[in-house]
Amino acid sequence: MGDFNNEINSLDRRVFIKGLGLVSLGVVSGLTLGGCEGCAEKIRNRPIRRRLRTGSPEVDADIETYREAVQLMKGLPSTDSRSWINQATIHGTIAGGFNQCQHGTDHFFSWHRAYLYFFEKICQELTGNPDFGLPYWNWNQNPGIHSAYQDTSSALFESRNTNDLSNVWAVSDDALNTIFDDTNFFTFSSQIEGTPHNTVHSVVGQTMVTGGSPLDPIFWNHHCMVDYCWAKWNIEMENDNPNDTAWGGTEWDHFVDGEGNPVTMSAALTTVLPLLSYQYETSAIGDSNETFSIASNREFKKIEKRVREGTNVKMDIKQRMRLSDRDSISLLTPFSSVKNISGSNFSRILNKPNFEENIFVSVKYEDLPPTNDFFVRVYINMPDANLASSIEDVHFAGSFAFFGTNKTSNEFHGSGHKRHQPNFLVNITPTLRKLRQNQLLTDNDSISVQLVPVAISGRTLSEDLSKLILNELEIIVTPIEIETKQ
Amino acid sequence: MVTKIMAIAIFSFFYNSVESCSNPDKTNQEIVDIVETQEEETINLNLGHLSYRQKIGSDKDGKGSEFIKIQVVDVTNPKLHSIAVEVFHLENGTENILGSFALYPSDNIGNFLIATQGKLNPGGMVLLKLVVPETTKQSDSVNITLKKVSFL
């Protein structure tokens, strides 16, 4: 299993080089489910995350392994990035609040999945048990905290306000049935976070109600349940994750693997972890029962394909204004939209500080250069924006990154498959507001957009591989709040 | 402008005062104070004002909305008491719970969505109740500031 994990990690690096988002997932699935029988076997036997409960010898063994892992992590020196405190500090601290964790953003699910994934790897490594799966605390079915966590002599103990959530509405069938009826990833995530997730933190209390909550061992089982909520909604109930490359391409590099080596994980890759790296023992959440199972390889591949591809999450677009059609752009020359849009189109949004709608620049590309790794800075009303322009400038709106897509990766999207066209969104509402505050934008002024390609640090953009085909540049207005990659 | 429904407010004040005098360490869930607010205003919920209601003015906000959005823009809670907010649809004196959310950490602001489940009717009200399940002292400071709820 260790080899498989290494393989996944090395795949991750290859993916990182070859492309982000759906392209990268295509690479992962192509290699792991296609020609690698050994990998397929390891996927079939991946660790099981079981529901915490009494009366199950397997769960008892998982709890004992977890207790041992926690004890070992608590005994590691502070110089070891896998130590109990260092792992918790990635998330936050008791006195200082949050550090790297994602709360109130579209990466609440994905960031915590990555966090748990690498934590589980550390547990496996320290205990020498590569089959260990972190058990999840299904607070809906088992609202009491397992007795193993209440033993004051155990490494799993932490002082808490309560060990019983039986009468907590937020984890009841009524609460969860409503949330699981939601088929939109973003609003489903927001509700899971605000209702059961936050409430469990809050009601359990003490360490759990702080940014340093991972110091309480029950944190990891609680978040494992949150992760199971996502997995159940996505895999068992057949709802789709977003396929937006800006979302999927978001990545984090502040985690370490089982041996303490720094690792990188993208949001897109987190979507397939429950299919490739671990699996959940199914259980009921509200009225959604526990009958799920994957009966065959064919069925597995079908599910994997759906999970990998995601969906265009419904966006209620109130306004759509095209700034540019198909155009060939040189990477070495910044692009500025020729067509301008009057600022008066957005005055109703910008004049109210907390208007419910947001204004985005939407950039669609027809083709990407084959090898260059770069990102694109977006400026508003700065026709002379160039490589020397500061990101501190009031006209700077944000950036998005992508990495040279090796042409071979298109094989996964060719021959009958619709070819993937990268689409990026950058929220320009704050920038437009700032420009207005600084008297740099009035209703009588027009709005233009500049795109400035910038090489990833330490690399150069080469002239011979510098063509970028822009398919469409638009400004859209939507009430959906999307935490775009900045 | 905030207007209070006086009878309930007076009752609440009286009840609160009596409770405070007789039992300084108390749970707060019994105390109900109802306020209404105009657009653009913020609402404070605290141990003395535990609830807030807002009229559902139009069909767009009623049957036409999928979510109630609640923005918590400021929190005072130095002792990190557990804080939750329950959201109800109130019509003809009947409260039906729509959902709840909690603050995490307990002094953290945030935006929260509660599904309407198609249950909102124009003329009814959205009722928010602050829930502090732990026992608090009279001197404890717990306050959350909300924006007027919006309908999505």
XYZ file of C-alpha atoms in Angstrom, chain A residues 21-22 25-27 29-30 242-243 271-272 275 301 303-310 412-413 417:
24
model
C -8.270 20.189 -13.072
C -9.977 17.714 -15.309
C -7.778 13.688 -13.223
C -7.808 12.157 -16.654
C -4.147 11.357 -16.228
C -7.570 7.625 -13.903
C -5.843 6.670 -17.115
C -18.027 21.486 -9.936
C -15.909 21.046 -13.047
C -12.572 14.526 -5.553
C -11.246 11.081 -6.467
C -12.419 6.156 -4.991
C -15.328 2.993 -13.623
C -18.786 6.213 -10.967
C -15.168 7.257 -11.236
C -15.855 8.843 -14.630
C -18.806 10.806 -13.285
C -16.918 11.952 -10.189
C -13.915 12.900 -12.301
C -15.893 14.917 -14.805
C -18.076 16.838 -12.373
C -8.067 11.557 -22.576
C -10.463 14.042 -24.059
C -15.035 12.912 -25.791
